Amino acid sequence: NLTALPGFILLGFSDGAPELQTIIFTTFLSLYILMVLGNLTMILLITTDPRLHTPMYFFLTHLSAIDFCLSTAVMPKTLETFWMGTSHISFLGCFVQLYLFFALAVCECFLLGVMAYDRYAAVCKPLLYATIMSKERCYCMMMLVYAVGFLTSLLHTILLGRLSFCQARNINHFFCELPTLLQLSCSDSHANEIFLAADAGFNIISPLLMILLSYTYILYTILQIPLARERLKAFSTCTSHLVAISIFYGPGLLAYVQLHEESSEDQAKLVSVCYTILTPTLNPLIYSLRNKEVKAAMRRLWVRK
């Protein structure tokens, strides 16, 4: 009996028929397997091939690692929920899941901004690129990205831990998401909601401004190139990153900026699906399918095997 256990009960998509639950479980399991294979393959290719030891691929390695960890923080328990219909998660397990997911999501926000700056340096300052994106600066940027993500998440987790949840323990979601837990609390969560709104503004809007500014300069520089073929070649180096930005920030903005009303809970779950499993699964495909260097590295790895 799940109600006799301390902690929370994840309801998942509990309104679905058993046949639908099986389809959902199979779909999510398949996506998770693809996510694991795709991201670990990207990490293996980049770390083992010296030709890919450049700033762009350094950041791409971290993007793959973040996507892998973000999805893995959520999906095992989510799969259990979909298989069982509902599942129990302890208070500690819920808070750890929330902390890891939120931290890694914020890290990805800022990493996408840093990757936009890297593209700006490559396209607009090619002669100074090696100086601007030195190994030391790349490491410092990543340390800052992780510091912002994990410290921000720690503050949210501490503030959430001060709230009481009384007898309301059914989470109408497939994982422990912060807005859903704030709705569940029987304490005054007004301060948490204000902090979440302000933090969303900083952690989402700030990297977006960095991205918009970088690509404004990139577009201006590309338009100055006289040959159409060279313009297309320069812009093609940015297309994968632009697609990755779109599929990550779109659902993220919908999830954390809009108000979570009860009538839109199912819609909120579908939005969450995008950045918990779809985005981490698609990113390796986005960065490899149109990337000749990654394809060449894959062939070299296959030959060595």
PDB file of C-alpha atoms in Angstrom:
ATOM      1  CA  ASN A   1       0.000   0.000   0.000  1.00  0.00           C
ATOM      2  CA  LEU A   2       1.760   3.159  -1.222  1.00  0.00           C
ATOM      3  CA  THR A   3      -0.261   5.486   1.015  1.00  0.00           C
ATOM      4  CA  ALA A   4       1.232   3.838   4.124  1.00  0.00           C
ATOM      5  CA  LEU A   5       4.780   4.808   3.086  1.00  0.00           C
ATOM      6  CA  PRO A   6       6.370   8.158   3.975  1.00  0.00           C
ATOM      7  CA  GLY A   7       7.193  10.336   0.986  1.00  0.00           C
ATOM      8  CA  PHE A   8       5.326  11.129  -2.210  1.00  0.00           C
ATOM      9  CA  ILE A   9       3.335   9.152  -4.772  1.00  0.00           C
ATOM     10  CA  LEU A  10       4.053   9.891  -8.435  1.00  0.00           C
ATOM     11  CA  LEU A  11       0.880   9.551 -10.483  1.00  0.00           C
ATOM     12  CA  GLY A  12       2.443   9.869 -13.950  1.00  0.00           C
ATOM     13  CA  PHE A  13      -0.216   9.744 -16.665  1.00  0.00           C
ATOM     14  CA  SER A  14      -2.536   7.878 -14.314  1.00  0.00           C
ATOM     15  CA  ASP A  15      -5.712   8.631 -16.282  1.00  0.00           C
ATOM     16  CA  GLY A  16      -4.615   6.449 -19.184  1.00  0.00           C
ATOM     17  CA  ALA A  17      -5.870   2.934 -19.881  1.00  0.00           C
ATOM     18  CA  PRO A  18      -3.494   0.012 -19.120  1.00  0.00           C
ATOM     19  CA  GLU A  19      -2.851  -0.451 -22.842  1.00  0.00           C
ATOM     20  CA  LEU A  20      -1.881   3.223 -23.124  1.00  0.00           C
ATOM     21  CA  GLN A  21       0.423   2.920 -20.100  1.00  0.00           C
ATOM     22  CA  THR A  22       2.238   0.060 -21.841  1.00  0.00           C
ATOM     23  CA  ILE A  23       2.687   2.144 -24.985  1.00  0.00           C
ATOM     24  CA  ILE A  24       3.955   5.101 -22.929  1.00  0.00           C
ATOM     25  CA  PHE A  25       6.406   2.877 -21.029  1.00  0.00           C
ATOM     26  CA  THR A  26       7.743   1.293 -24.228  1.00  0.00           C
ATOM     27  CA  THR A  27       8.120   4.689 -25.918  1.00  0.00           C
ATOM     28  CA  PHE A  28       9.955   6.255 -22.985  1.00  0.00           C
ATOM     29  CA  LEU A  29      12.194   3.212 -22.526  1.00  0.00           C
ATOM     30  CA  SER A  30      13.139   3.290 -26.224  1.00  0.00           C
ATOM     31  CA  LEU A  31      13.883   7.025 -26.067  1.00  0.00           C
ATOM     32  CA  TYR A  32      15.961   6.560 -22.921  1.00  0.00           C
ATOM     33  CA  ILE A  33      18.045   3.805 -24.526  1.00  0.00           C
ATOM     34  CA  LEU A  34      18.600   6.005 -27.591  1.00  0.00           C
ATOM     35  CA  MET A  35      19.551   8.909 -25.315  1.00  0.00           C
ATOM     36  CA  VAL A  36      22.126   6.815 -23.439  1.00  0.00           C
ATOM     37  CA  LEU A  37      23.658   5.401 -26.628  1.00  0.00           C
ATOM     38  CA  GLY A  38      23.696   8.753 -28.427  1.00  0.00           C
ATOM     39  CA  ASN A  39      25.239  10.844 -25.667  1.00  0.00           C
ATOM     40  CA  LEU A  40      27.784   8.251 -24.548  1.00  0.00           C
ATOM     41  CA  THR A  41      28.815   7.766 -28.190  1.00  0.00           C
ATOM     42  CA  MET A  42      29.339  11.519 -28.590  1.00  0.00           C
ATOM     43  CA  ILE A  43      31.451  11.642 -25.423  1.00  0.00           C
ATOM     44  CA  LEU A  44      33.497   8.628 -26.566  1.00  0.00           C
ATOM     45  CA  LEU A  45      34.080  10.042 -30.055  1.00  0.00           C
ATOM     46  CA  ILE A  46      35.175  13.471 -28.844  1.00  0.00           C
ATOM     47  CA  THR A  47      37.411  12.293 -26.008  1.00  0.00           C
ATOM     48  CA  THR A  48      39.205   9.616 -28.072  1.00  0.00           C
ATOM     49  CA  ASP A  49      39.729  11.593 -31.299  1.00  0.00           C
ATOM     50  CA  PRO A  50      42.485  14.265 -31.048  1.00  0.00           C
ATOM     51  CA  ARG A  51      41.059  16.073 -34.102  1.00  0.00           C
ATOM     52  CA  LEU A  52      37.951  16.922 -32.079  1.00  0.00           C
ATOM     53  CA  HIS A  53      39.872  18.426 -29.163  1.00  0.00           C
ATOM     54  CA  THR A  54      38.687  21.961 -29.923  1.00  0.00           C
ATOM     55  CA  PRO A  55      36.617  24.408 -27.821  1.00  0.00           C
ATOM     56  CA  MET A  56      33.403  23.654 -29.732  1.00  0.00           C
ATOM     57  CA  TYR A  57      33.670  19.916 -29.104  1.00  0.00           C
ATOM     58  CA  PHE A  58      34.842  20.499 -25.532  1.00  0.00           C
ATOM     59  CA  PHE A  59      31.527  22.229 -24.846  1.00  0.00           C
ATOM     60  CA  LEU A  60      29.644  19.586 -26.834  1.00  0.00           C
ATOM     61  CA  THR A  61      31.149  16.893 -24.581  1.00  0.00           C
ATOM     62  CA  HIS A  62      29.791  18.696 -21.541  1.00  0.00           C
ATOM     63  CA  LEU A  63      26.407  19.145 -23.242  1.00  0.00           C
ATOM     64  CA  SER A  64      26.218  15.389 -23.842  1.00  0.00           C
ATOM     65  CA  ALA A  65      27.264  14.677 -20.241  1.00  0.00           C
ATOM     66  CA  ILE A  66      24.665  17.110 -18.875  1.00  0.00           C
ATOM     67  CA  ASP A  67      21.923  15.664 -21.101  1.00  0.00           C
ATOM     68  CA  PHE A  68      22.826  12.133 -20.015  1.00  0.00           C
ATOM     69  CA  CYS A  69      22.836  13.003 -16.300  1.00  0.00           C
ATOM     70  CA  LEU A  70      19.699  15.172 -16.512  1.00  0.00           C
ATOM     71  CA  SER A  71      17.655  12.444 -18.166  1.00  0.00           C
ATOM     72  CA  THR A  72      19.097   9.716 -15.921  1.00  0.00           C
ATOM     73  CA  ALA A  73      18.152  11.721 -12.819  1.00  0.00           C
ATOM     74  CA  VAL A  74      14.509  11.489 -13.897  1.00  0.00           C
ATOM     75  CA  MET A  75      13.903   8.549 -16.217  1.00  0.00           C
ATOM     76  CA  PRO A  76      14.503   5.429 -14.048  1.00  0.00           C
ATOM     77  CA  LYS A  77      11.803   6.477 -11.569  1.00  0.00           C
ATOM     78  CA  THR A  78       9.627   7.728 -14.413  1.00  0.00           C
ATOM     79  CA  LEU A  79       9.804   4.343 -16.139  1.00  0.00           C
ATOM     80  CA  GLU A  80       8.813   2.648 -12.884  1.00  0.00           C
ATOM     81  CA  THR A  81       5.850   5.021 -12.615  1.00  0.00           C
ATOM     82  CA  PHE A  82       4.706   4.279 -16.153  1.00  0.00           C
ATOM     83  CA  TRP A  83       5.131   0.517 -15.648  1.00  0.00           C
ATOM     84  CA  MET A  84       3.306   0.402 -12.309  1.00  0.00           C
ATOM     85  CA  GLY A  85       0.751   3.129 -13.025  1.00  0.00           C
ATOM     86  CA  THR A  86       1.910   4.983  -9.892  1.00  0.00           C
ATOM     87  CA  SER A  87       5.081   4.744  -7.815  1.00  0.00           C
ATOM     88  CA  HIS A  88       6.378   5.778  -4.399  1.00  0.00           C
ATOM     89  CA  ILE A  89       9.362   8.072  -3.937  1.00  0.00           C
ATOM     90  CA  SER A  90      10.823   8.998  -0.548  1.00  0.00           C
ATOM     91  CA  PHE A  91      11.165  12.606   0.595  1.00  0.00           C
ATOM     92  CA  LEU A  92      14.951  12.330   0.255  1.00  0.00           C
ATOM     93  CA  GLY A  93      14.704  10.701  -3.171  1.00  0.00           C
ATOM     94  CA  CYS A  94      12.309  13.387  -4.368  1.00  0.00           C
ATOM     95  CA  PHE A  95      14.527  16.225  -3.143  1.00  0.00           C
ATOM     96  CA  VAL A  96      17.668  14.638  -4.642  1.00  0.00           C
ATOM     97  CA  GLN A  97      15.882  14.183  -7.978  1.00  0.00           C
ATOM     98  CA  LEU A  98      14.650  17.778  -7.880  1.00  0.00           C
ATOM     99  CA  TYR A  99      18.112  19.098  -6.981  1.00  0.00           C
ATOM    100  CA  LEU A 100      19.927  17.213  -9.740  1.00  0.00           C
ATOM    101  CA  PHE A 101      17.342  17.931 -12.413  1.00  0.00           C
ATOM    102  CA  PHE A 102      17.075  21.647 -11.650  1.00  0.00           C
ATOM    103  CA  ALA A 103      20.865  22.058 -11.378  1.00  0.00           C
ATOM    104  CA  LEU A 104      21.537  20.316 -14.686  1.00  0.00           C
ATOM    105  CA  ALA A 105      18.729  22.183 -16.472  1.00  0.00           C
ATOM    106  CA  VAL A 106      20.210  25.529 -15.372  1.00  0.00           C
ATOM    107  CA  CYS A 107      23.677  24.324 -16.421  1.00  0.00           C
ATOM    108  CA  GLU A 108      22.344  23.514 -19.878  1.00  0.00           C
ATOM    109  CA  CYS A 109      20.756  26.969 -20.170  1.00  0.00           C
ATOM    110  CA  PHE A 110      24.069  28.703 -19.553  1.00  0.00           C
ATOM    111  CA  LEU A 111      26.095  26.174 -21.550  1.00  0.00           C
ATOM    112  CA  LEU A 112      23.989  26.925 -24.641  1.00  0.00           C
ATOM    113  CA  GLY A 113      24.787  30.605 -24.082  1.00  0.00           C
ATOM    114  CA  VAL A 114      28.511  29.841 -23.811  1.00  0.00           C
ATOM    115  CA  MET A 115      28.335  27.754 -26.991  1.00  0.00           C
ATOM    116  CA  ALA A 116      26.735  30.719 -28.785  1.00  0.00           C
ATOM    117  CA  TYR A 117      29.658  32.884 -27.658  1.00  0.00           C
ATOM    118  CA  ASP A 118      32.037  30.225 -29.000  1.00  0.00           C
ATOM    119  CA  ARG A 119      30.323  30.393 -32.403  1.00  0.00           C
ATOM    120  CA  TYR A 120      30.555  34.204 -32.286  1.00  0.00           C
ATOM    121  CA  ALA A 121      34.304  33.995 -31.660  1.00  0.00           C
ATOM    122  CA  ALA A 122      34.763  31.442 -34.467  1.00  0.00           C
ATOM    123  CA  VAL A 123      32.788  33.395 -37.086  1.00  0.00           C
ATOM    124  CA  CYS A 124      33.425  37.022 -36.111  1.00  0.00           C
ATOM    125  CA  LYS A 125      36.959  36.803 -34.653  1.00  0.00           C
ATOM    126  CA  PRO A 126      38.613  33.888 -36.492  1.00  0.00           C
ATOM    127  CA  LEU A 127      42.160  35.260 -36.160  1.00  0.00           C
ATOM    128  CA  LEU A 128      41.767  35.722 -32.399  1.00  0.00           C
ATOM    129  CA  TYR A 129      39.726  32.556 -31.831  1.00  0.00           C
ATOM    130  CA  ALA A 130      42.560  30.537 -30.270  1.00  0.00           C
ATOM    131  CA  THR A 131      43.261  33.377 -27.833  1.00  0.00           C
ATOM    132  CA  ILE A 132      39.634  34.134 -26.978  1.00  0.00           C
ATOM    133  CA  MET A 133      38.695  30.478 -26.490  1.00  0.00           C
ATOM    134  CA  SER A 134      41.893  29.284 -24.818  1.00  0.00           C
ATOM    135  CA  LYS A 135      41.866  26.056 -22.824  1.00  0.00           C
ATOM    136  CA  GLU A 136      42.052  27.978 -19.536  1.00  0.00           C
ATOM    137  CA  ARG A 137      39.119  30.214 -20.485  1.00  0.00           C
ATOM    138  CA  CYS A 138      37.023  27.225 -21.589  1.00  0.00           C
ATOM    139  CA  TYR A 139      37.626  25.495 -18.245  1.00  0.00           C
ATOM    140  CA  CYS A 140      36.762  28.696 -16.352  1.00  0.00           C
ATOM    141  CA  MET A 141      33.525  29.073 -18.321  1.00  0.00           C
ATOM    142  CA  MET A 142      32.489  25.505 -17.541  1.00  0.00           C
ATOM    143  CA  MET A 143      33.326  25.912 -13.854  1.00  0.00           C
ATOM    144  CA  LEU A 144      31.131  29.025 -13.775  1.00  0.00           C
ATOM    145  CA  VAL A 145      28.309  27.201 -15.581  1.00  0.00           C
ATOM    146  CA  TYR A 146      28.344  24.340 -13.051  1.00  0.00           C
ATOM    147  CA  ALA A 147      28.682  26.704 -10.082  1.00  0.00           C
ATOM    148  CA  VAL A 148      25.634  28.752 -11.127  1.00  0.00           C
ATOM    149  CA  GLY A 149      23.559  25.636 -11.827  1.00  0.00           C
ATOM    150  CA  PHE A 150      24.293  23.684  -8.658  1.00  0.00           C
ATOM    151  CA  LEU A 151      24.266  26.682  -6.275  1.00  0.00           C
ATOM    152  CA  THR A 152      20.966  27.942  -7.694  1.00  0.00           C
ATOM    153  CA  SER A 153      19.407  24.506  -7.341  1.00  0.00           C
ATOM    154  CA  LEU A 154      20.736  24.212  -3.785  1.00  0.00           C
ATOM    155  CA  LEU A 155      18.959  27.444  -2.804  1.00  0.00           C
ATOM    156  CA  HIS A 156      15.667  26.224  -4.295  1.00  0.00           C
ATOM    157  CA  THR A 157      16.003  22.846  -2.560  1.00  0.00           C
ATOM    158  CA  ILE A 158      16.737  24.451   0.826  1.00  0.00           C
ATOM    159  CA  LEU A 159      13.763  26.810   0.492  1.00  0.00           C
ATOM    160  CA  LEU A 160      11.515  23.908  -0.527  1.00  0.00           C
ATOM    161  CA  GLY A 161      12.709  21.894   2.480  1.00  0.00           C
ATOM    162  CA  ARG A 162      11.312  24.582   4.799  1.00  0.00           C
ATOM    163  CA  LEU A 163       7.763  23.927   3.557  1.00  0.00           C
ATOM    164  CA  SER A 164       5.249  21.435   4.957  1.00  0.00           C
ATOM    165  CA  PHE A 165       3.289  19.001   2.803  1.00  0.00           C
ATOM    166  CA  CYS A 166       0.746  17.722   5.379  1.00  0.00           C
ATOM    167  CA  GLN A 167      -1.389  14.927   3.934  1.00  0.00           C
ATOM    168  CA  ALA A 168      -1.176  16.083   0.311  1.00  0.00           C
ATOM    169  CA  ARG A 169       1.386  13.682  -1.087  1.00  0.00           C
ATOM    170  CA  ASN A 170       0.086  12.720  -4.533  1.00  0.00           C
ATOM    171  CA  ILE A 171       2.254  14.382  -7.190  1.00  0.00           C
ATOM    172  CA  ASN A 172       0.273  14.642 -10.417  1.00  0.00           C
ATOM    173  CA  HIS A 173       3.429  14.333 -12.498  1.00  0.00           C
ATOM    174  CA  PHE A 174       5.961  11.691 -13.529  1.00  0.00           C
ATOM    175  CA  PHE A 175       8.849  13.229 -11.545  1.00  0.00           C
ATOM    176  CA  CYS A 176       9.485  15.723  -8.744  1.00  0.00           C
ATOM    177  CA  GLU A 177       9.265  19.065 -10.511  1.00  0.00           C
ATOM    178  CA  LEU A 178       9.579  22.269  -8.486  1.00  0.00           C
ATOM    179  CA  PRO A 179       6.367  24.090  -9.563  1.00  0.00           C
ATOM    180  CA  THR A 180       4.319  20.931  -8.923  1.00  0.00           C
ATOM    181  CA  LEU A 181       5.773  20.520  -5.419  1.00  0.00           C
ATOM    182  CA  LEU A 182       5.098  24.182  -4.614  1.00  0.00           C
ATOM    183  CA  GLN A 183       1.450  23.643  -5.552  1.00  0.00           C
ATOM    184  CA  LEU A 184       1.336  20.592  -3.285  1.00  0.00           C
ATOM    185  CA  SER A 185       2.625  22.381  -0.174  1.00  0.00           C
ATOM    186  CA  CYS A 186       0.210  23.370   2.587  1.00  0.00           C
ATOM    187  CA  SER A 187       2.617  26.104   3.778  1.00  0.00           C
ATOM    188  CA  ASP A 188       2.839  29.627   2.433  1.00  0.00           C
ATOM    189  CA  SER A 189       5.008  29.162  -0.659  1.00  0.00           C
ATOM    190  CA  HIS A 190       4.714  32.758  -1.860  1.00  0.00           C
ATOM    191  CA  ALA A 191       8.409  33.481  -1.238  1.00  0.00           C
ATOM    192  CA  ASN A 192       9.401  30.323  -3.136  1.00  0.00           C
ATOM    193  CA  GLU A 193       7.235  31.306  -6.097  1.00  0.00           C
ATOM    194  CA  ILE A 194       8.698  34.817  -6.208  1.00  0.00           C
ATOM    195  CA  PHE A 195      12.229  33.419  -6.070  1.00  0.00           C
ATOM    196  CA  LEU A 196      11.399  30.873  -8.788  1.00  0.00           C
ATOM    197  CA  ALA A 197      10.011  33.598 -11.072  1.00  0.00           C
ATOM    198  CA  ALA A 198      13.033  35.850 -10.494  1.00  0.00           C
ATOM    199  CA  ASP A 199      15.439  32.958 -10.909  1.00  0.00           C
ATOM    200  CA  ALA A 200      13.733  31.839 -14.128  1.00  0.00           C
ATOM    201  CA  GLY A 201      14.189  35.367 -15.423  1.00  0.00           C
ATOM    202  CA  PHE A 202      17.911  35.229 -14.683  1.00  0.00           C
ATOM    203  CA  ASN A 203      18.658  31.633 -15.665  1.00  0.00           C
ATOM    204  CA  ILE A 204      16.610  31.637 -18.857  1.00  0.00           C
ATOM    205  CA  ILE A 205      16.568  35.229 -20.079  1.00  0.00           C
ATOM    206  CA  SER A 206      20.262  35.954 -19.397  1.00  0.00           C
ATOM    207  CA  PRO A 207      21.603  33.111 -21.591  1.00  0.00           C
ATOM    208  CA  LEU A 208      18.967  33.950 -24.213  1.00  0.00           C
ATOM    209  CA  LEU A 209      20.243  37.531 -24.358  1.00  0.00           C
ATOM    210  CA  MET A 210      23.784  36.184 -24.752  1.00  0.00           C
ATOM    211  CA  ILE A 211      22.580  33.944 -27.581  1.00  0.00           C
ATOM    212  CA  LEU A 212      20.646  36.723 -29.332  1.00  0.00           C
ATOM    213  CA  LEU A 213      23.560  39.146 -29.072  1.00  0.00           C
ATOM    214  CA  SER A 214      26.047  36.555 -30.345  1.00  0.00           C
ATOM    215  CA  TYR A 215      23.896  35.591 -33.312  1.00  0.00           C
ATOM    216  CA  THR A 216      23.161  39.221 -34.166  1.00  0.00           C
ATOM    217  CA  TYR A 217      26.895  39.771 -34.605  1.00  0.00           C
ATOM    218  CA  ILE A 218      27.240  36.438 -36.425  1.00  0.00           C
ATOM    219  CA  LEU A 219      24.462  37.331 -38.884  1.00  0.00           C
ATOM    220  CA  TYR A 220      25.956  40.770 -39.486  1.00  0.00           C
ATOM    221  CA  THR A 221      29.391  39.236 -40.142  1.00  0.00           C
ATOM    222  CA  ILE A 222      27.997  36.565 -42.473  1.00  0.00           C
ATOM    223  CA  LEU A 223      26.117  39.169 -44.525  1.00  0.00           C
ATOM    224  CA  GLN A 224      29.414  40.964 -45.151  1.00  0.00           C
ATOM    225  CA  ILE A 225      30.834  37.879 -46.918  1.00  0.00           C
ATOM    226  CA  PRO A 226      30.647  38.523 -50.693  1.00  0.00           C
ATOM    227  CA  LEU A 227      30.338  34.925 -51.918  1.00  0.00           C
ATOM    228  CA  ALA A 228      26.997  33.173 -51.323  1.00  0.00           C
ATOM    229  CA  ARG A 229      28.691  29.786 -50.971  1.00  0.00           C
ATOM    230  CA  GLU A 230      31.005  31.106 -48.263  1.00  0.00           C
ATOM    231  CA  ARG A 231      28.058  32.726 -46.468  1.00  0.00           C
ATOM    232  CA  LEU A 232      26.208  29.412 -46.467  1.00  0.00           C
ATOM    233  CA  LYS A 233      29.298  27.582 -45.213  1.00  0.00           C
ATOM    234  CA  ALA A 234      29.746  30.057 -42.351  1.00  0.00           C
ATOM    235  CA  PHE A 235      26.084  29.876 -41.361  1.00  0.00           C
ATOM    236  CA  SER A 236      26.009  26.057 -41.534  1.00  0.00           C
ATOM    237  CA  THR A 237      28.441  25.924 -38.596  1.00  0.00           C
ATOM    238  CA  CYS A 238      25.700  27.463 -36.437  1.00  0.00           C
ATOM    239  CA  THR A 239      22.577  25.606 -37.583  1.00  0.00           C
ATOM    240  CA  SER A 240      22.945  22.634 -35.214  1.00  0.00           C
ATOM    241  CA  HIS A 241      23.327  24.942 -32.239  1.00  0.00           C
ATOM    242  CA  LEU A 242      20.291  27.003 -33.274  1.00  0.00           C
ATOM    243  CA  VAL A 243      18.139  23.860 -33.503  1.00  0.00           C
ATOM    244  CA  ALA A 244      19.373  22.685 -30.082  1.00  0.00           C
ATOM    245  CA  ILE A 245      18.517  26.092 -28.599  1.00  0.00           C
ATOM    246  CA  SER A 246      15.000  25.961 -30.049  1.00  0.00           C
ATOM    247  CA  ILE A 247      14.091  22.507 -28.745  1.00  0.00           C
ATOM    248  CA  PHE A 248      15.500  23.250 -25.273  1.00  0.00           C
ATOM    249  CA  TYR A 249      14.361  26.805 -24.596  1.00  0.00           C
ATOM    250  CA  GLY A 250      10.888  26.452 -26.109  1.00  0.00           C
ATOM    251  CA  PRO A 251       9.576  23.864 -23.618  1.00  0.00           C
ATOM    252  CA  GLY A 252      11.665  25.360 -20.800  1.00  0.00           C
ATOM    253  CA  LEU A 253      10.072  28.770 -21.198  1.00  0.00           C
ATOM    254  CA  LEU A 254       6.592  27.251 -21.311  1.00  0.00           C
ATOM    255  CA  ALA A 255       7.224  25.155 -18.208  1.00  0.00           C
ATOM    256  CA  TYR A 256       8.732  27.742 -15.888  1.00  0.00           C
ATOM    257  CA  VAL A 257       7.385  31.100 -17.050  1.00  0.00           C
ATOM    258  CA  GLN A 258       3.697  30.255 -17.507  1.00  0.00           C
ATOM    259  CA  LEU A 259       1.473  29.723 -14.460  1.00  0.00           C
ATOM    260  CA  HIS A 260       0.751  26.065 -13.730  1.00  0.00           C
ATOM    261  CA  GLU A 261      -3.008  25.971 -13.437  1.00  0.00           C
ATOM    262  CA  GLU A 262      -4.768  22.721 -12.577  1.00  0.00           C
ATOM    263  CA  SER A 263      -6.564  22.707 -15.913  1.00  0.00           C
ATOM    264  CA  SER A 264      -3.223  22.598 -17.740  1.00  0.00           C
ATOM    265  CA  GLU A 265      -1.472  19.882 -15.685  1.00  0.00           C
ATOM    266  CA  ASP A 266      -1.514  17.370 -18.549  1.00  0.00           C
ATOM    267  CA  GLN A 267      -0.141  20.034 -20.878  1.00  0.00           C
ATOM    268  CA  ALA A 268       2.621  20.759 -18.339  1.00  0.00           C
ATOM    269  CA  LYS A 269       3.517  17.045 -18.303  1.00  0.00           C
ATOM    270  CA  LEU A 270       3.804  16.972 -22.084  1.00  0.00           C
ATOM    271  CA  VAL A 271       6.040  20.047 -21.984  1.00  0.00           C
ATOM    272  CA  SER A 272       8.205  18.332 -19.356  1.00  0.00           C
ATOM    273  CA  VAL A 273       8.587  15.313 -21.642  1.00  0.00           C
ATOM    274  CA  CYS A 274      10.384  17.556 -24.139  1.00  0.00           C
ATOM    275  CA  TYR A 275      13.243  18.631 -21.908  1.00  0.00           C
ATOM    276  CA  THR A 276      13.542  15.462 -19.793  1.00  0.00           C
ATOM    277  CA  ILE A 277      13.862  12.938 -22.627  1.00  0.00           C
ATOM    278  CA  LEU A 278      13.218  14.376 -26.123  1.00  0.00           C
ATOM    279  CA  THR A 279      15.883  17.097 -26.026  1.00  0.00           C
ATOM    280  CA  PRO A 280      18.614  14.839 -24.538  1.00  0.00           C
ATOM    281  CA  THR A 281      17.774  12.206 -27.167  1.00  0.00           C
ATOM    282  CA  LEU A 282      17.728  14.605 -30.116  1.00  0.00           C
ATOM    283  CA  ASN A 283      20.852  16.638 -29.299  1.00  0.00           C
ATOM    284  CA  PRO A 284      23.386  13.928 -30.317  1.00  0.00           C
ATOM    285  CA  LEU A 285      21.473  13.420 -33.575  1.00  0.00           C
ATOM    286  CA  ILE A 286      21.344  17.160 -34.257  1.00  0.00           C
ATOM    287  CA  TYR A 287      25.084  17.595 -33.734  1.00  0.00           C
ATOM    288  CA  SER A 288      26.136  14.456 -35.624  1.00  0.00           C
ATOM    289  CA  LEU A 289      23.844  14.111 -38.646  1.00  0.00           C
ATOM    290  CA  ARG A 290      24.973  17.398 -40.240  1.00  0.00           C
ATOM    291  CA  ASN A 291      28.521  17.309 -38.882  1.00  0.00           C
ATOM    292  CA  LYS A 292      31.171  15.911 -41.221  1.00  0.00           C
ATOM    293  CA  GLU A 293      33.853  15.957 -38.507  1.00  0.00           C
ATOM    294  CA  VAL A 294      31.761  13.805 -36.167  1.00  0.00           C
ATOM    295  CA  LYS A 295      30.929  11.383 -38.991  1.00  0.00           C
ATOM    296  CA  ALA A 296      34.620  11.145 -39.893  1.00  0.00           C
ATOM    297  CA  ALA A 297      35.522  10.526 -36.237  1.00  0.00           C
ATOM    298  CA  MET A 298      32.926   7.758 -36.105  1.00  0.00           C
ATOM    299  CA  ARG A 299      34.444   6.113 -39.182  1.00  0.00           C
ATOM    300  CA  ARG A 300      37.947   6.361 -37.692  1.00  0.00           C
ATOM    301  CA  LEU A 301      36.735   4.826 -34.433  1.00  0.00           C
ATOM    302  CA  TRP A 302      35.033   2.008 -36.351  1.00  0.00           C
ATOM    303  CA  VAL A 303      38.232   1.298 -38.316  1.00  0.00           C
ATOM    304  CA  ARG A 304      40.295   1.180 -35.100  1.00  0.00           C
ATOM    305  CA  LYS A 305      37.836  -1.330 -33.630  1.00  0.00           C
TER     306      LYS A 305
END
